[in-house]
CSV table of C-alpha atoms in Angstrom, one decimal:
chain,number,residue,atom,x,y,z
A,1,UNK,CA,98.7,83.6,85.7
A,2,UNK,CA,100.4,86.7,86.6
A,3,UNK,CA,102.7,88.4,84.1
A,4,UNK,CA,105.9,90.0,85.5
A,5,UNK,CA,104.5,93.5,85.5
A,6,UNK,CA,101.6,92.3,87.6
A,7,UNK,CA,104.0,90.7,90.0
A,8,UNK,CA,106.0,93.9,90.3
A,9,UNK,CA,102.9,95.8,91.2
A,10,UNK,CA,102.0,93.4,93.9
A,11,UNK,CA,105.4,93.5,95.5
A,12,UNK,CA,105.3,97.3,95.4
A,13,UNK,CA,102.4,97.1,97.7
A,14,UNK,CA,104.1,95.2,100.4
A,15,UNK,CA,105.3,98.2,102.2
A,16,UNK,CA,102.2,99.0,104.2
A,17,UNK,CA,99.7,96.8,106.1
A,18,UNK,CA,96.6,97.9,104.4
A,19,UNK,CA,98.3,97.8,101.0
A,20,UNK,CA,98.9,94.2,101.3
A,21,UNK,CA,95.2,93.4,101.7
A,22,UNK,CA,94.4,95.6,98.7
A,23,UNK,CA,96.9,93.7,96.7
A,24,UNK,CA,95.3,90.5,97.7
A,25,UNK,CA,92.0,91.8,96.7
A,26,UNK,CA,93.4,92.8,93.3
A,27,UNK,CA,94.8,89.3,92.9
A,28,UNK,CA,91.4,87.9,93.6
A,29,UNK,CA,89.8,90.1,91.2
A,30,UNK,CA,89.2,88.7,87.7
A,31,UNK,CA,88.8,92.2,86.3
A,32,UNK,CA,92.2,92.4,84.6
A,33,UNK,CA,91.5,95.8,82.9
A,34,UNK,CA,91.8,97.4,86.4
A,35,UNK,CA,95.4,96.6,86.4
A,36,UNK,CA,96.3,98.8,83.6
A,37,UNK,CA,95.6,101.7,86.0
A,38,UNK,CA,98.0,100.6,88.6
A,39,UNK,CA,100.7,102.6,87.0
A,40,UNK,CA,99.3,105.7,85.7
A,41,UNK,CA,100.9,108.2,83.3
A,42,UNK,CA,100.8,111.7,84.5
A,43,UNK,CA,99.0,112.1,87.8
A,44,UNK,CA,97.5,115.4,89.0
A,45,UNK,CA,98.4,115.7,92.7
A,46,UNK,CA,98.5,118.1,95.6
A,47,UNK,CA,101.7,118.5,97.6
A,48,UNK,CA,99.7,117.1,100.5
A,49,UNK,CA,99.1,113.9,98.6
A,50,UNK,CA,102.8,113.7,97.8
A,51,UNK,CA,103.7,114.2,101.4
A,52,UNK,CA,101.6,111.2,102.3
A,53,UNK,CA,102.8,109.0,99.4
A,54,UNK,CA,104.4,105.9,100.5
A,55,UNK,CA,107.8,105.2,99.1
A,56,UNK,CA,108.8,101.6,98.4
A,57,UNK,CA,111.6,99.8,96.8
A,58,UNK,CA,115.3,100.9,97.0
A,59,UNK,CA,116.4,99.8,93.6
A,60,UNK,CA,113.5,101.1,91.6
A,61,UNK,CA,112.0,104.0,93.6
A,62,UNK,CA,108.3,103.8,93.6
A,63,UNK,CA,105.7,106.1,95.2
A,64,UNK,CA,102.3,105.0,95.7
A,65,UNK,CA,99.3,107.3,96.2
A,66,UNK,CA,96.0,105.6,96.9
A,67,UNK,CA,97.7,102.3,96.2
A,68,UNK,CA,98.6,103.4,92.7
A,69,UNK,CA,102.1,103.7,91.6
A,70,UNK,CA,103.0,107.2,90.8
A,71,UNK,CA,106.1,108.6,89.0
A,72,UNK,CA,105.2,111.5,86.9
A,73,UNK,CA,103.1,114.2,88.4
A,74,UNK,CA,101.6,117.5,87.6
A,75,UNK,CA,101.1,120.3,90.1
A,76,UNK,CA,100.0,123.9,90.1
A,77,UNK,CA,101.3,126.3,92.7
A,78,UNK,CA,103.4,129.4,93.4
A,79,UNK,CA,107.1,129.5,92.9
A,80,UNK,CA,109.3,130.7,95.8
A,81,UNK,CA,113.0,130.8,96.5
A,82,UNK,CA,114.0,130.4,93.0
A,83,UNK,CA,117.8,129.9,92.7
A,84,UNK,CA,119.7,129.6,89.5
A,85,UNK,CA,122.9,127.7,89.1
A,86,UNK,CA,124.9,126.6,86.1
A,87,UNK,CA,123.4,123.3,85.7
A,88,UNK,CA,120.0,123.6,87.3
A,89,UNK,CA,117.4,125.9,88.7
A,90,UNK,CA,115.9,125.0,92.1
A,91,UNK,CA,112.8,126.5,93.7
A,92,UNK,CA,110.0,125.7,96.2
A,93,UNK,CA,106.5,125.1,94.9
A,94,UNK,CA,103.7,126.1,97.2
A,95,UNK,CA,100.2,124.8,96.1
A,96,UNK,CA,98.4,125.9,99.3
A,97,UNK,CA,98.4,122.4,100.7
A,98,UNK,CA,102.2,122.3,101.3
A,99,UNK,CA,105.6,123.2,99.9
A,100,UNK,CA,107.9,120.9,98.0
A,101,UNK,CA,111.4,121.4,96.7
A,102,UNK,CA,111.7,121.3,92.9
A,103,UNK,CA,114.6,121.2,90.5
A,104,UNK,CA,114.9,121.8,86.8
A,105,UNK,CA,118.0,120.7,85.1
A,106,UNK,CA,119.1,123.2,82.6
A,107,UNK,CA,120.8,121.5,79.6
A,108,UNK,CA,119.7,123.3,76.6
A,109,UNK,CA,118.8,126.8,75.6
A,110,UNK,CA,115.2,125.9,75.7
A,111,UNK,CA,115.4,125.0,79.4
A,112,UNK,CA,117.1,128.2,80.2
A,113,UNK,CA,114.5,130.2,78.3
A,114,UNK,CA,111.6,128.5,79.9
A,115,UNK,CA,113.1,129.1,83.4
A,116,UNK,CA,113.9,132.7,82.8
A,117,UNK,CA,110.2,133.4,82.5
A,118,UNK,CA,109.6,132.0,85.9
A,119,UNK,CA,109.7,134.3,88.9
A,120,UNK,CA,109.0,134.1,92.6
A,121,UNK,CA,105.3,134.5,93.5
A,122,UNK,CA,104.2,133.3,90.1
A,123,UNK,CA,101.5,130.7,89.5
A,124,UNK,CA,103.0,127.8,87.4
A,125,UNK,CA,101.9,124.6,86.0
A,126,UNK,CA,104.6,122.0,86.6
A,127,UNK,CA,105.2,118.6,85.1
A,128,UNK,CA,107.8,116.5,86.7
A,129,UNK,CA,109.1,113.3,88.1
A,130,UNK,CA,108.7,112.4,91.7
A,131,UNK,CA,111.9,111.5,93.4
A,132,UNK,CA,113.3,110.9,96.8
A,133,UNK,CA,116.7,112.4,97.6
A,134,UNK,CA,118.3,111.5,101.0
A,135,UNK,CA,114.9,110.7,102.2
A,136,UNK,CA,113.3,113.9,101.2
A,137,UNK,CA,110.8,114.0,98.4
A,138,UNK,CA,111.2,116.3,95.6
A,139,UNK,CA,110.1,116.9,92.1
A,140,UNK,CA,112.5,116.9,89.1
A,141,UNK,CA,110.6,119.1,86.8
A,142,UNK,CA,110.7,118.7,83.0
A,143,UNK,CA,108.3,121.5,82.2
A,144,UNK,CA,107.3,124.7,84.1
A,145,UNK,CA,105.0,127.2,82.5
A,146,UNK,CA,103.3,130.3,83.9
A,147,UNK,CA,99.5,129.9,84.4
A,148,UNK,CA,97.9,132.2,82.0
A,149,UNK,CA,94.2,131.2,82.5
A,150,UNK,CA,93.5,131.1,86.2
A,151,UNK,CA,90.6,128.7,85.8
A,152,UNK,CA,93.4,126.1,85.4
A,153,UNK,CA,94.0,126.4,89.1
A,154,UNK,CA,90.5,125.4,90.0
A,155,UNK,CA,90.6,122.8,87.2
A,156,UNK,CA,93.8,121.2,88.5
A,157,UNK,CA,92.5,120.7,92.0
A,158,UNK,CA,89.2,119.3,90.8
A,159,UNK,CA,91.4,117.1,88.6
A,160,UNK,CA,93.2,115.9,91.7
A,161,UNK,CA,89.9,115.0,93.3
A,162,UNK,CA,88.7,113.2,90.1
A,163,UNK,CA,91.9,111.2,89.9
A,164,UNK,CA,91.7,110.4,93.5
A,165,UNK,CA,88.2,109.0,93.1
A,166,UNK,CA,89.2,107.1,90.0
A,167,UNK,CA,92.1,105.3,91.6
A,168,UNK,CA,89.9,104.6,94.7
A,169,UNK,CA,87.4,102.9,92.5
A,170,UNK,CA,90.2,101.0,90.7
A,171,UNK,CA,91.9,99.9,93.9
A,172,UNK,CA,88.9,99.0,95.9
A,173,UNK,CA,86.8,97.9,93.0
A,174,UNK,CA,83.8,99.7,94.4
A,175,UNK,CA,82.7,102.9,96.0
A,176,UNK,CA,80.9,101.2,98.8
A,177,UNK,CA,81.8,102.5,102.3
A,178,UNK,CA,81.8,106.0,100.9
A,179,UNK,CA,78.9,108.3,100.5
A,180,UNK,CA,77.6,108.1,96.9
A,181,UNK,CA,78.4,111.2,95.0
A,182,UNK,CA,74.9,112.5,95.2
A,183,UNK,CA,75.8,116.2,95.9
A,184,UNK,CA,73.3,117.0,93.2
A,185,UNK,CA,74.9,120.3,92.4
A,186,UNK,CA,78.2,118.7,91.7
A,187,UNK,CA,76.9,116.2,89.2
A,188,UNK,CA,80.2,114.4,88.8
A,189,UNK,CA,79.5,111.2,86.9
A,190,UNK,CA,82.3,109.0,88.0
A,191,UNK,CA,82.3,105.9,86.0
A,192,UNK,CA,84.8,103.1,86.1
A,193,UNK,CA,84.8,102.0,82.6
A,194,UNK,CA,86.8,98.9,83.4
A,195,UNK,CA,84.1,97.8,85.8
A,196,UNK,CA,80.6,97.4,84.5
A,197,UNK,CA,79.2,97.2,88.0
A,198,UNK,CA,79.6,100.9,88.6
A,199,UNK,CA,76.5,102.8,87.7
A,200,UNK,CA,76.7,106.4,86.6
A,201,UNK,CA,76.3,108.2,90.0
A,202,UNK,CA,74.5,111.2,88.4
A,203,UNK,CA,71.5,109.0,87.8
A,204,UNK,CA,69.4,109.2,91.0
A,205,UNK,CA,67.7,105.8,90.1
A,206,UNK,CA,70.9,104.0,90.6
A,207,UNK,CA,71.9,105.7,93.8
A,208,UNK,CA,69.5,103.5,95.8
A,209,UNK,CA,71.1,100.3,94.6
A,210,UNK,CA,74.4,99.3,96.1
A,211,UNK,CA,77.1,97.7,94.1
A,212,UNK,CA,76.2,94.3,95.6
A,213,UNK,CA,72.6,94.9,94.5
A,214,UNK,CA,73.8,95.2,90.9
A,215,UNK,CA,75.8,92.1,91.3
A,216,UNK,CA,72.7,90.3,92.6
A,217,UNK,CA,70.8,91.6,89.6
A,218,UNK,CA,73.5,90.2,87.3
A,219,UNK,CA,73.1,86.9,89.0
A,220,UNK,CA,69.3,86.9,88.8
A,221,UNK,CA,69.5,87.6,85.1
A,222,UNK,CA,72.1,84.9,84.5
A,223,UNK,CA,70.1,82.4,86.5
A,224,UNK,CA,66.9,83.2,84.6
A,225,UNK,CA,68.6,82.8,81.3
A,226,UNK,CA,70.1,79.5,82.6
A,227,UNK,CA,66.8,78.1,83.6
A,228,UNK,CA,65.1,79.1,80.4
A,229,UNK,CA,67.8,78.0,78.1
A,230,UNK,CA,66.0,74.9,76.9
A,231,UNK,CA,62.6,76.4,76.7
A,232,UNK,CA,63.5,79.4,74.7
A,233,UNK,CA,64.3,78.9,71.0
A,234,UNK,CA,67.2,80.3,69.1
A,235,UNK,CA,66.0,83.9,69.8
A,236,UNK,CA,66.7,83.6,73.5
A,237,UNK,CA,64.8,85.6,76.1
A,238,UNK,CA,63.4,89.1,75.5
A,239,UNK,CA,64.5,91.9,77.8
A,240,UNK,CA,60.9,92.7,78.6
A,241,UNK,CA,60.4,89.2,79.9
A,242,UNK,CA,63.4,89.4,82.1
A,243,UNK,CA,62.2,92.7,83.5
A,244,UNK,CA,58.6,91.3,84.0
A,245,UNK,CA,59.7,88.0,85.5
A,246,UNK,CA,62.4,89.4,87.7
A,247,UNK,CA,60.4,92.5,88.7
A,248,UNK,CA,63.3,94.8,88.0
A,249,UNK,CA,63.4,98.0,86.0
A,250,UNK,CA,64.3,97.6,82.4
A,251,UNK,CA,67.3,99.8,82.6
A,252,UNK,CA,68.8,97.8,85.4
A,253,UNK,CA,68.3,94.6,83.3
A,254,UNK,CA,70.0,96.3,80.4
A,255,UNK,CA,72.9,97.3,82.6
A,256,UNK,CA,73.3,93.8,83.9
A,257,UNK,CA,73.1,92.3,80.4
A,258,UNK,CA,75.8,94.7,79.3
A,259,UNK,CA,78.0,93.7,82.2
A,260,UNK,CA,77.4,90.0,81.6
A,261,UNK,CA,77.9,90.6,77.9
A,262,UNK,CA,81.2,92.3,78.5
A,263,UNK,CA,82.3,89.4,80.6
A,264,UNK,CA,81.3,87.0,77.8
A,265,UNK,CA,78.5,85.2,79.8
A,266,UNK,CA,75.6,86.3,77.6
A,267,UNK,CA,75.1,87.4,74.1
A,268,UNK,CA,72.4,89.2,72.1
A,269,UNK,CA,70.7,87.2,69.4
A,270,UNK,CA,68.4,88.4,66.7
A,271,UNK,CA,68.4,92.0,68.0
A,272,UNK,CA,69.5,94.0,71.0
A,273,UNK,CA,66.4,92.9,72.9
A,274,UNK,CA,66.9,89.1,72.9
A,275,UNK,CA,69.6,87.5,74.9
A,276,UNK,CA,71.0,83.9,75.4
A,277,UNK,CA,73.4,82.5,77.8
A,278,UNK,CA,76.8,81.9,76.3
B,1,UNK,CA,108.8,119.3,102.3
B,2,UNK,CA,107.0,121.8,104.5
B,3,UNK,CA,103.4,121.0,105.4
B,4,UNK,CA,103.1,123.5,108.3
B,5,UNK,CA,101.5,126.4,106.6
B,6,UNK,CA,98.7,125.3,104.3
B,7,UNK,CA,96.0,127.7,103.1
B,8,UNK,CA,92.5,126.4,103.0
B,9,UNK,CA,90.3,127.0,100.0
B,10,UNK,CA,87.4,129.1,101.3
B,11,UNK,CA,84.3,130.9,100.0
B,12,UNK,CA,82.3,133.3,102.1
B,13,UNK,CA,80.4,130.5,103.8
B,14,UNK,CA,83.5,128.6,104.8
B,15,UNK,CA,85.6,131.5,106.0
B,16,UNK,CA,84.2,131.4,109.6
B,17,UNK,CA,85.6,127.9,110.0
B,18,UNK,CA,89.2,129.2,109.7
B,19,UNK,CA,89.4,132.3,111.9
B,20,UNK,CA,93.0,132.9,112.9
B,21,UNK,CA,94.2,130.5,110.2
B,22,UNK,CA,95.6,130.8,106.7
B,23,UNK,CA,93.0,130.8,103.9
B,24,UNK,CA,92.8,131.4,100.2
B,25,UNK,CA,89.8,133.0,98.6
B,26,UNK,CA,88.8,134.4,95.2
B,27,UNK,CA,87.0,137.7,95.5
B,28,UNK,CA,85.6,140.0,92.9
B,29,UNK,CA,86.6,143.5,93.8
B,30,UNK,CA,83.7,145.9,94.2
B,31,UNK,CA,85.4,148.8,95.9
B,32,UNK,CA,89.0,149.3,96.6
B,33,UNK,CA,90.7,152.4,98.1
B,34,UNK,CA,94.2,150.9,98.6
B,35,UNK,CA,93.7,150.1,102.3
B,36,UNK,CA,90.5,148.2,102.5
B,37,UNK,CA,89.0,146.2,99.6
B,38,UNK,CA,85.4,145.2,99.6
B,39,UNK,CA,84.5,142.3,97.4
B,40,UNK,CA,82.3,139.4,96.6
B,41,UNK,CA,83.2,135.9,97.4
B,42,UNK,CA,82.5,133.1,94.8
B,43,UNK,CA,79.4,132.2,96.7
B,44,UNK,CA,78.2,135.8,96.5
B,45,UNK,CA,78.9,137.0,100.0
B,46,UNK,CA,80.6,140.2,100.9
B,47,UNK,CA,84.1,140.0,102.1
B,48,UNK,CA,86.6,142.6,103.2
B,49,UNK,CA,90.2,142.3,102.5
B,50,UNK,CA,93.0,144.2,104.1
B,51,UNK,CA,96.4,144.7,102.6
B,52,UNK,CA,95.6,144.7,98.9
B,53,UNK,CA,96.9,147.4,96.6
B,54,UNK,CA,94.4,149.1,94.4
B,55,UNK,CA,92.8,146.6,92.0
B,56,UNK,CA,90.5,147.6,89.1
B,57,UNK,CA,86.9,147.1,90.2
B,58,UNK,CA,85.2,143.9,89.0
B,59,UNK,CA,88.5,142.1,88.7
B,60,UNK,CA,88.8,138.8,90.4
B,61,UNK,CA,91.6,138.6,92.9
B,62,UNK,CA,92.8,135.6,94.8
B,63,UNK,CA,94.0,136.5,98.2
B,64,UNK,CA,95.9,134.3,100.6
B,65,UNK,CA,96.2,135.4,104.2
B,66,UNK,CA,94.9,135.1,107.7
B,67,UNK,CA,91.1,135.0,108.3
B,68,UNK,CA,90.5,137.7,110.9
B,69,UNK,CA,86.8,137.3,111.3
B,70,UNK,CA,83.7,136.0,109.5
B,71,UNK,CA,84.2,138.5,106.7
B,72,UNK,CA,87.7,139.8,106.9
B,73,UNK,CA,90.9,138.5,105.5
B,74,UNK,CA,94.3,140.0,106.0
B,75,UNK,CA,96.0,139.5,102.7
B,76,UNK,CA,99.6,138.3,102.6
B,77,UNK,CA,99.8,137.3,98.9
B,78,UNK,CA,97.5,138.2,96.1
B,79,UNK,CA,97.1,137.4,92.4
B,80,UNK,CA,95.0,139.4,90.0
B,81,UNK,CA,92.9,136.9,88.1
B,82,UNK,CA,91.6,139.5,85.7
B,83,UNK,CA,88.0,140.1,84.6
B,84,UNK,CA,87.1,136.6,83.5
B,85,UNK,CA,87.0,133.7,86.1
B,86,UNK,CA,84.7,130.8,86.6
B,87,UNK,CA,83.3,131.4,90.0
B,88,UNK,CA,81.1,128.3,90.1
B,89,UNK,CA,84.0,125.9,89.7
B,90,UNK,CA,85.9,127.8,92.4
B,91,UNK,CA,83.0,127.7,94.7
B,92,UNK,CA,82.5,124.0,94.1
B,93,UNK,CA,86.2,123.3,94.7
B,94,UNK,CA,85.9,125.3,98.0
B,95,UNK,CA,83.1,123.0,99.1
B,96,UNK,CA,84.8,119.7,97.9
B,97,UNK,CA,88.1,120.7,99.4
B,98,UNK,CA,86.3,121.2,102.8
B,99,UNK,CA,84.1,118.2,102.6
B,100,UNK,CA,84.7,114.7,101.5
B,101,UNK,CA,88.1,115.4,100.0
B,102,UNK,CA,89.5,117.5,102.7
B,103,UNK,CA,92.3,114.9,103.2
B,104,UNK,CA,93.8,115.9,99.8
B,105,UNK,CA,94.2,119.4,100.9
B,106,UNK,CA,94.6,119.8,104.6
């Protein structure tokens, strides 16, 4: 059954056509841990991503990027058009992908002090809240700090890519349909911890198996354990036997057993090499 | 929001794809006379930048400006990144931002 938070998330998707189908897919999914990612904490984004974020819900403004609800964001860019007023400081942030209007409310001495440091043309790291005001997206910043180590700029944009990949895996459940991340020089192991099917992409052995292939492997292992339930004694079936009989590499067997174990379908018996069906 | 004037992340290899357009590149300054700066891109190619002030040699500078030809950028904005900068990460970022993840940037 759906909790109220899940229901909210589903209705938030109703704005766009393709979102609806994704929502359906999520409902079908039995992988409940994936849901926890639907509303993320602080999301690294580019201005371009914000410009494409869909806005849904009038009462509770929600932005979705990649099908994931986004409220708090972090950006890195250059400050322009800084204008100070009594109650707030407004400026435009240009991160090279686009420009977005930002505002920082100045309530306390600390806010004033932090904003005094910020000047036009300066690289800053901004943390803020994504808002829509009269149909125009803007960021209400709660922290703006000058970038001191410029590697942070590269890091931020790589972080945006990483987060994009992670939410894509969460929403779609798989990475099929996209080229596997096999740019060997990049070596970006993207692993969806909530979904045991996703193999570490940095391992070339797994690159040749599709996600479906892994699912098949899970099924084969489960079927074998099923069939040999009576014949095997308390100890269950040894992993080497599974590997030999199913003609599959041992690490693939182990991966399947881990997945099945996580799902509560199998369990290890006398040691980590013997398994039985639950 | 203004999405009309983005600057593409480029290294030396990608610069020719953006001639006449706005780019951003990190170069290590080799020689600088106040008018023309010769530097090295993060993928170790020689680039020329016009419009930079004198920058201490070997410093990394990020320039944003129009790509005039395969090797020349007319700088509009520049930021001195100092002597320490991870060129590999930047080079990778240029490749990612022009490849599979271009939609996040341009």
